Amino acid sequence: LLIECGQILRDRGHEIVSVAAGSERVAAWASSAEVSVHDVEQLDEWANDLRQRSVDYLFAITHLQLLPASVVSAASRMA
């Protein structure tokens, strides 16, 4: 589902700058799309990456747990 949603967003002109991947398939897709990839188990590293980028929106498409505040607060508009 994440790959399909990500592709729809990209097709509509949105830029995806970083993904926390929980599977090899998602990581491979993100890498092939030249998107920064992080392990979903290393959310602190992902939060640091997001803070270094200009991130307007943050989507948790298939992540079934609450994201920590360090990740959510990286979005400047909405998470």
CSV table of N, CA, C and O in Angstrom, one decimal:
chain,number,residue,atom,x,y,z
A,1,LEU,N,0.8,-1.2,0.0
A,1,LEU,CA,0.0,0.0,0.0
A,1,LEU,C,0.9,1.3,0.0
A,1,LEU,O,0.6,2.2,-0.7
A,2,LEU,N,2.0,1.3,0.8
A,2,LEU,CA,2.8,2.4,0.8
A,2,LEU,C,3.4,2.7,-0.6
A,2,LEU,O,3.4,3.9,-1.0
A,3,ILE,N,3.8,1.7,-1.3
A,3,ILE,CA,4.4,1.9,-2.6
A,3,ILE,C,3.3,2.5,-3.6
A,3,ILE,O,3.6,3.5,-4.3
A,4,GLU,N,2.1,2.0,-3.5
A,4,GLU,CA,1.1,2.5,-4.4
A,4,GLU,C,0.7,3.9,-4.1
A,4,GLU,O,0.6,4.8,-5.0
A,5,CYS,N,0.6,4.2,-2.8
A,5,CYS,CA,0.3,5.6,-2.4
A,5,CYS,C,1.4,6.6,-2.7
A,5,CYS,O,1.2,7.7,-3.2
A,6,GLY,N,2.6,6.1,-2.5
A,6,GLY,CA,3.8,6.9,-2.8
A,6,GLY,C,3.8,7.2,-4.3
A,6,GLY,O,4.1,8.4,-4.7
A,7,GLN,N,3.5,6.2,-5.1
A,7,GLN,CA,3.6,6.4,-6.6
A,7,GLN,C,2.5,7.4,-7.0
A,7,GLN,O,2.7,8.3,-7.9
A,8,ILE,N,1.3,7.3,-6.5
A,8,ILE,CA,0.2,8.3,-6.8
A,8,ILE,C,0.6,9.7,-6.4
A,8,ILE,O,0.5,10.6,-7.2
A,9,LEU,N,1.2,9.9,-5.3
A,9,LEU,CA,1.7,11.2,-4.9
A,9,LEU,C,2.7,11.7,-5.8
A,9,LEU,O,2.7,12.9,-6.2
A,10,ARG,N,3.7,10.9,-6.2
A,10,ARG,CA,4.7,11.3,-7.1
A,10,ARG,C,4.1,11.6,-8.5
A,10,ARG,O,4.5,12.6,-9.1
A,11,ASP,N,3.2,10.8,-9.0
A,11,ASP,CA,2.6,11.1,-10.2
A,11,ASP,C,1.8,12.4,-10.3
A,11,ASP,O,1.6,13.0,-11.3
A,12,ARG,N,1.4,12.8,-9.1
A,12,ARG,CA,0.6,14.1,-9.0
A,12,ARG,C,1.6,15.3,-8.7
A,12,ARG,O,1.1,16.4,-8.4
A,13,GLY,N,2.9,15.1,-8.8
A,13,GLY,CA,3.8,16.2,-8.7
A,13,GLY,C,4.4,16.4,-7.3
A,13,GLY,O,5.1,17.4,-7.0
A,14,HIS,N,4.0,15.5,-6.3
A,14,HIS,CA,4.6,15.7,-5.0
A,14,HIS,C,5.9,15.0,-4.9
A,14,HIS,O,6.2,14.1,-5.5
A,15,GLU,N,6.8,15.6,-4.0
A,15,GLU,CA,8.1,15.0,-3.8
A,15,GLU,C,8.1,14.2,-2.5
A,15,GLU,O,7.7,14.7,-1.4
A,16,ILE,N,8.6,13.0,-2.5
A,16,ILE,CA,8.8,12.2,-1.3
A,16,ILE,C,10.3,12.2,-1.0
A,16,ILE,O,11.1,11.8,-1.9
A,17,VAL,N,10.7,12.7,0.2
A,17,VAL,CA,12.1,12.9,0.5
A,17,VAL,C,12.6,11.8,1.4
A,17,VAL,O,13.8,11.6,1.4
A,18,SER,N,11.8,11.1,2.1
A,18,SER,CA,12.3,10.1,3.0
A,18,SER,C,11.2,9.1,3.4
A,18,SER,O,10.0,9.5,3.5
A,19,VAL,N,11.6,7.8,3.5
A,19,VAL,CA,10.7,6.8,3.9
A,19,VAL,C,11.3,5.9,5.0
A,19,VAL,O,12.5,5.6,4.9
A,20,ALA,N,10.5,5.5,6.0
A,20,ALA,CA,10.9,4.5,6.9
A,20,ALA,C,10.3,3.2,6.5
A,20,ALA,O,9.1,3.0,6.4
A,21,ALA,N,11.1,2.3,6.0
A,21,ALA,CA,10.7,1.1,5.4
A,21,ALA,C,10.7,-0.1,6.4
A,21,ALA,O,11.7,-0.3,7.1
A,22,GLY,N,9.6,-0.8,6.4
A,22,GLY,CA,9.5,-2.0,7.2
A,22,GLY,C,9.7,-3.3,6.5
A,22,GLY,O,9.5,-4.4,7.0
A,23,SER,N,10.0,-3.2,5.2
A,23,SER,CA,10.1,-4.4,4.3
A,23,SER,C,11.2,-4.1,3.2
A,23,SER,O,11.4,-2.9,2.9
A,24,GLU,N,11.8,-5.2,2.7
A,24,GLU,CA,12.7,-5.0,1.7
A,24,GLU,C,12.1,-4.5,0.4
A,24,GLU,O,12.7,-3.7,-0.3
A,25,ARG,N,10.8,-4.8,0.2
A,25,ARG,CA,10.1,-4.3,-1.0
A,25,ARG,C,10.0,-2.8,-1.0
A,25,ARG,O,10.3,-2.1,-2.0
A,26,VAL,N,9.6,-2.3,0.1
A,26,VAL,CA,9.4,-0.8,0.3
A,26,VAL,C,10.8,-0.1,0.2
A,26,VAL,O,10.9,0.9,-0.5
A,27,ALA,N,11.8,-0.7,0.8
A,27,ALA,CA,13.1,-0.1,0.8
A,27,ALA,C,13.7,-0.1,-0.7
A,27,ALA,O,14.3,0.9,-1.1
A,28,ALA,N,13.4,-1.2,-1.4
A,28,ALA,CA,13.9,-1.2,-2.8
A,28,ALA,C,13.2,-0.2,-3.7
A,28,ALA,O,13.8,0.5,-4.5
A,29,TRP,N,11.9,0.0,-3.5
A,29,TRP,CA,11.1,1.0,-4.2
A,29,TRP,C,11.6,2.3,-3.9
A,29,TRP,O,11.9,3.1,-4.8
A,30,ALA,N,11.8,2.7,-2.6
A,30,ALA,CA,12.3,4.0,-2.3
A,30,ALA,C,13.7,4.3,-2.8
A,30,ALA,O,13.9,5.3,-3.4
A,31,SER,N,14.6,3.3,-2.7
A,31,SER,CA,15.9,3.4,-3.3
A,31,SER,C,15.9,3.7,-4.8
A,31,SER,O,16.6,4.5,-5.3
A,32,SER,N,15.0,2.9,-5.5
A,32,SER,CA,14.9,3.1,-7.0
A,32,SER,C,14.3,4.4,-7.3
A,32,SER,O,14.6,4.9,-8.4
A,33,ALA,N,13.5,5.0,-6.4
A,33,ALA,CA,13.0,6.3,-6.7
A,33,ALA,C,13.8,7.5,-6.1
A,33,ALA,O,13.4,8.6,-6.1
A,34,GLU,N,15.1,7.1,-5.7
A,34,GLU,CA,16.0,8.0,-5.1
A,34,GLU,C,15.5,8.8,-3.9
A,34,GLU,O,15.7,10.0,-3.7
A,35,VAL,N,14.8,8.0,-3.1
A,35,VAL,CA,14.2,8.5,-1.8
A,35,VAL,C,15.1,8.0,-0.7
A,35,VAL,O,15.4,6.8,-0.7
A,36,SER,N,15.4,8.9,0.3
A,36,SER,CA,16.1,8.4,1.5
A,36,SER,C,15.4,7.3,2.2
A,36,SER,O,14.2,7.5,2.4
A,37,VAL,N,16.1,6.3,2.6
A,37,VAL,CA,15.4,5.1,3.2
A,37,VAL,C,16.0,4.9,4.6
A,37,VAL,O,17.2,4.9,4.8
A,38,HIS,N,15.1,4.7,5.5
A,38,HIS,CA,15.5,4.4,6.9
A,38,HIS,C,14.7,3.1,7.4
A,38,HIS,O,13.6,2.9,7.0
A,39,ASP,N,15.3,2.4,8.3
A,39,ASP,CA,14.7,1.2,8.9
A,39,ASP,C,13.6,1.7,9.9
A,39,ASP,O,13.8,2.6,10.7
A,40,VAL,N,12.4,1.1,9.8
A,40,VAL,CA,11.3,1.5,10.6
A,40,VAL,C,11.6,1.3,12.1
A,40,VAL,O,11.0,1.9,13.0
A,41,GLU,N,12.6,0.5,12.4
A,41,GLU,CA,13.0,0.2,13.8
A,41,GLU,C,13.9,1.3,14.3
A,41,GLU,O,14.2,1.3,15.5
A,42,GLN,N,14.4,2.2,13.4
A,42,GLN,CA,15.3,3.2,13.8
A,42,GLN,C,14.7,4.6,13.6
A,42,GLN,O,15.2,5.4,12.9
A,43,LEU,N,13.6,4.8,14.3
A,43,LEU,CA,12.8,6.1,14.1
A,43,LEU,C,13.6,7.3,14.5
A,43,LEU,O,13.4,8.4,14.0
A,44,ASP,N,14.5,7.2,15.5
A,44,ASP,CA,15.3,8.4,15.9
A,44,ASP,C,16.2,8.9,14.7
A,44,ASP,O,16.3,10.1,14.5
A,45,GLU,N,16.8,7.9,14.0
A,45,GLU,CA,17.6,8.3,12.8
A,45,GLU,C,16.7,8.9,11.8
A,45,GLU,O,17.1,9.9,11.1
A,46,TRP,N,15.5,8.4,11.6
A,46,TRP,CA,14.6,8.9,10.6
A,46,TRP,C,14.2,10.3,11.0
A,46,TRP,O,14.1,11.2,10.1
A,47,ALA,N,13.9,10.6,12.2
A,47,ALA,CA,13.5,11.9,12.7
A,47,ALA,C,14.7,12.9,12.5
A,47,ALA,O,14.4,14.0,12.0
A,48,ASN,N,15.9,12.5,12.7
A,48,ASN,CA,17.0,13.4,12.4
A,48,ASN,C,17.1,13.7,10.9
A,48,ASN,O,17.4,14.9,10.5
A,49,ASP,N,16.9,12.7,10.1
A,49,ASP,CA,16.9,12.9,8.6
A,49,ASP,C,15.8,13.9,8.2
A,49,ASP,O,16.0,14.8,7.4
A,50,LEU,N,14.6,13.7,8.8
A,50,LEU,CA,13.5,14.6,8.4
A,50,LEU,C,13.7,16.0,8.8
A,50,LEU,O,13.4,17.0,8.1
A,51,ARG,N,14.3,16.2,10.0
A,51,ARG,CA,14.6,17.6,10.5
A,51,ARG,C,15.6,18.3,9.6
A,51,ARG,O,15.6,19.5,9.6
A,52,GLN,N,16.5,17.6,8.9
A,52,GLN,CA,17.5,18.2,8.0
A,52,GLN,C,16.9,18.5,6.7
A,52,GLN,O,17.5,19.2,5.9
A,53,ARG,N,15.7,18.1,6.4
A,53,ARG,CA,15.0,18.4,5.1
A,53,ARG,C,13.8,19.3,5.3
A,53,ARG,O,13.4,19.5,6.4
A,54,SER,N,13.3,19.9,4.3
A,54,SER,CA,12.1,20.7,4.3
A,54,SER,C,10.9,19.8,4.1
A,54,SER,O,10.6,19.4,3.0
A,55,VAL,N,10.3,19.4,5.2
A,55,VAL,CA,9.2,18.4,5.2
A,55,VAL,C,7.9,19.1,5.6
A,55,VAL,O,7.8,19.6,6.7
A,56,ASP,N,7.0,19.2,4.6
A,56,ASP,CA,5.7,19.9,4.9
A,56,ASP,C,4.7,18.9,5.6
A,56,ASP,O,4.1,19.2,6.5
A,57,TYR,N,4.6,17.7,5.0
A,57,TYR,CA,3.6,16.7,5.5
A,57,TYR,C,4.3,15.4,5.8
A,57,TYR,O,5.3,15.0,5.1
A,58,LEU,N,3.7,14.7,6.8
A,58,LEU,CA,4.2,13.4,7.1
A,58,LEU,C,3.0,12.4,7.1
A,58,LEU,O,2.0,12.7,7.8
A,59,PHE,N,3.2,11.4,6.4
A,59,PHE,CA,2.1,10.3,6.3
A,59,PHE,C,2.6,9.0,6.9
A,59,PHE,O,3.8,8.6,6.6
A,60,ALA,N,1.8,8.4,7.7
A,60,ALA,CA,2.1,7.1,8.2
A,60,ALA,C,1.1,6.1,7.5
A,60,ALA,O,0.0,5.9,8.0
A,61,ILE,N,1.5,5.7,6.3
A,61,ILE,CA,0.5,4.9,5.5
A,61,ILE,C,0.3,3.5,6.0
A,61,ILE,O,-0.9,3.1,6.1
A,62,THR,N,1.3,2.8,6.3
A,62,THR,CA,1.1,1.4,6.8
A,62,THR,C,1.7,1.2,8.2
A,62,THR,O,1.7,0.0,8.6
A,63,HIS,N,2.2,2.2,8.8
A,63,HIS,CA,2.7,2.0,10.2
A,63,HIS,C,1.6,2.0,11.2
A,63,HIS,O,0.9,3.0,11.3
A,64,LEU,N,1.5,0.9,11.9
A,64,LEU,CA,0.3,0.7,12.8
A,64,LEU,C,0.5,1.1,14.2
A,64,LEU,O,-0.3,1.0,15.0
A,65,GLN,N,1.7,1.7,14.5
A,65,GLN,CA,2.0,2.2,15.8
A,65,GLN,C,2.1,3.7,15.8
A,65,GLN,O,2.3,4.3,14.8
A,66,LEU,N,1.9,4.3,17.0
A,66,LEU,CA,2.0,5.8,17.0
A,66,LEU,C,3.5,6.2,16.8
A,66,LEU,O,4.4,5.5,17.3
A,67,LEU,N,3.6,7.2,16.0
A,67,LEU,CA,5.0,7.7,15.8
A,67,LEU,C,5.4,8.6,17.0
A,67,LEU,O,4.6,9.3,17.5
A,68,PRO,N,6.7,8.5,17.3
A,68,PRO,CA,7.1,9.4,18.4
A,68,PRO,C,7.1,10.9,18.0
A,68,PRO,O,7.1,11.2,16.9
A,69,ALA,N,7.0,11.7,19.0
A,69,ALA,CA,6.9,13.2,18.8
A,69,ALA,C,8.1,13.7,18.0
A,69,ALA,O,7.9,14.6,17.2
A,70,SER,N,9.2,13.1,18.2
A,70,SER,CA,10.4,13.5,17.4
A,70,SER,C,10.2,13.4,15.9
A,70,SER,O,10.7,14.2,15.2
A,71,VAL,N,9.5,12.4,15.5
A,71,VAL,CA,9.2,12.2,14.1
A,71,VAL,C,8.0,13.1,13.6
A,71,VAL,O,8.2,13.9,12.7
A,72,VAL,N,7.0,13.1,14.4
A,72,VAL,CA,5.8,13.9,14.0
A,72,VAL,C,6.1,15.4,14.0
A,72,VAL,O,5.7,16.1,13.1
A,73,SER,N,7.0,15.9,14.9
A,73,SER,CA,7.3,17.3,14.9
A,73,SER,C,8.2,17.8,13.8
A,73,SER,O,8.3,19.0,13.6
A,74,ALA,N,8.7,16.8,13.0
A,74,ALA,CA,9.5,17.2,11.9
A,74,ALA,C,8.7,17.8,10.7
A,74,ALA,O,9.3,18.5,9.9
A,75,ALA,N,7.4,17.6,10.7
A,75,ALA,CA,6.6,18.1,9.6
A,75,ALA,C,6.2,19.5,9.9
A,75,ALA,O,5.7,19.8,11.0
A,76,SER,N,6.4,20.4,9.0
A,76,SER,CA,6.1,21.9,9.2
A,76,SER,C,4.7,22.2,9.1
A,76,SER,O,4.2,23.2,9.7
A,77,ARG,N,3.9,21.4,8.4
A,77,ARG,CA,2.5,21.7,8.2
A,77,ARG,C,1.5,20.8,8.9
A,77,ARG,O,0.7,21.1,9.7
A,78,MET,N,1.7,19.5,8.6
A,78,MET,CA,0.8,18.5,9.2
A,78,MET,C,1.4,17.1,9.2
A,78,MET,O,2.1,16.7,8.3
A,79,ALA,N,1.0,16.4,10.2
A,79,ALA,CA,1.5,15.0,10.3
A,79,ALA,C,0.3,14.1,10.7
A,79,ALA,O,-0.7,14.6,11.3
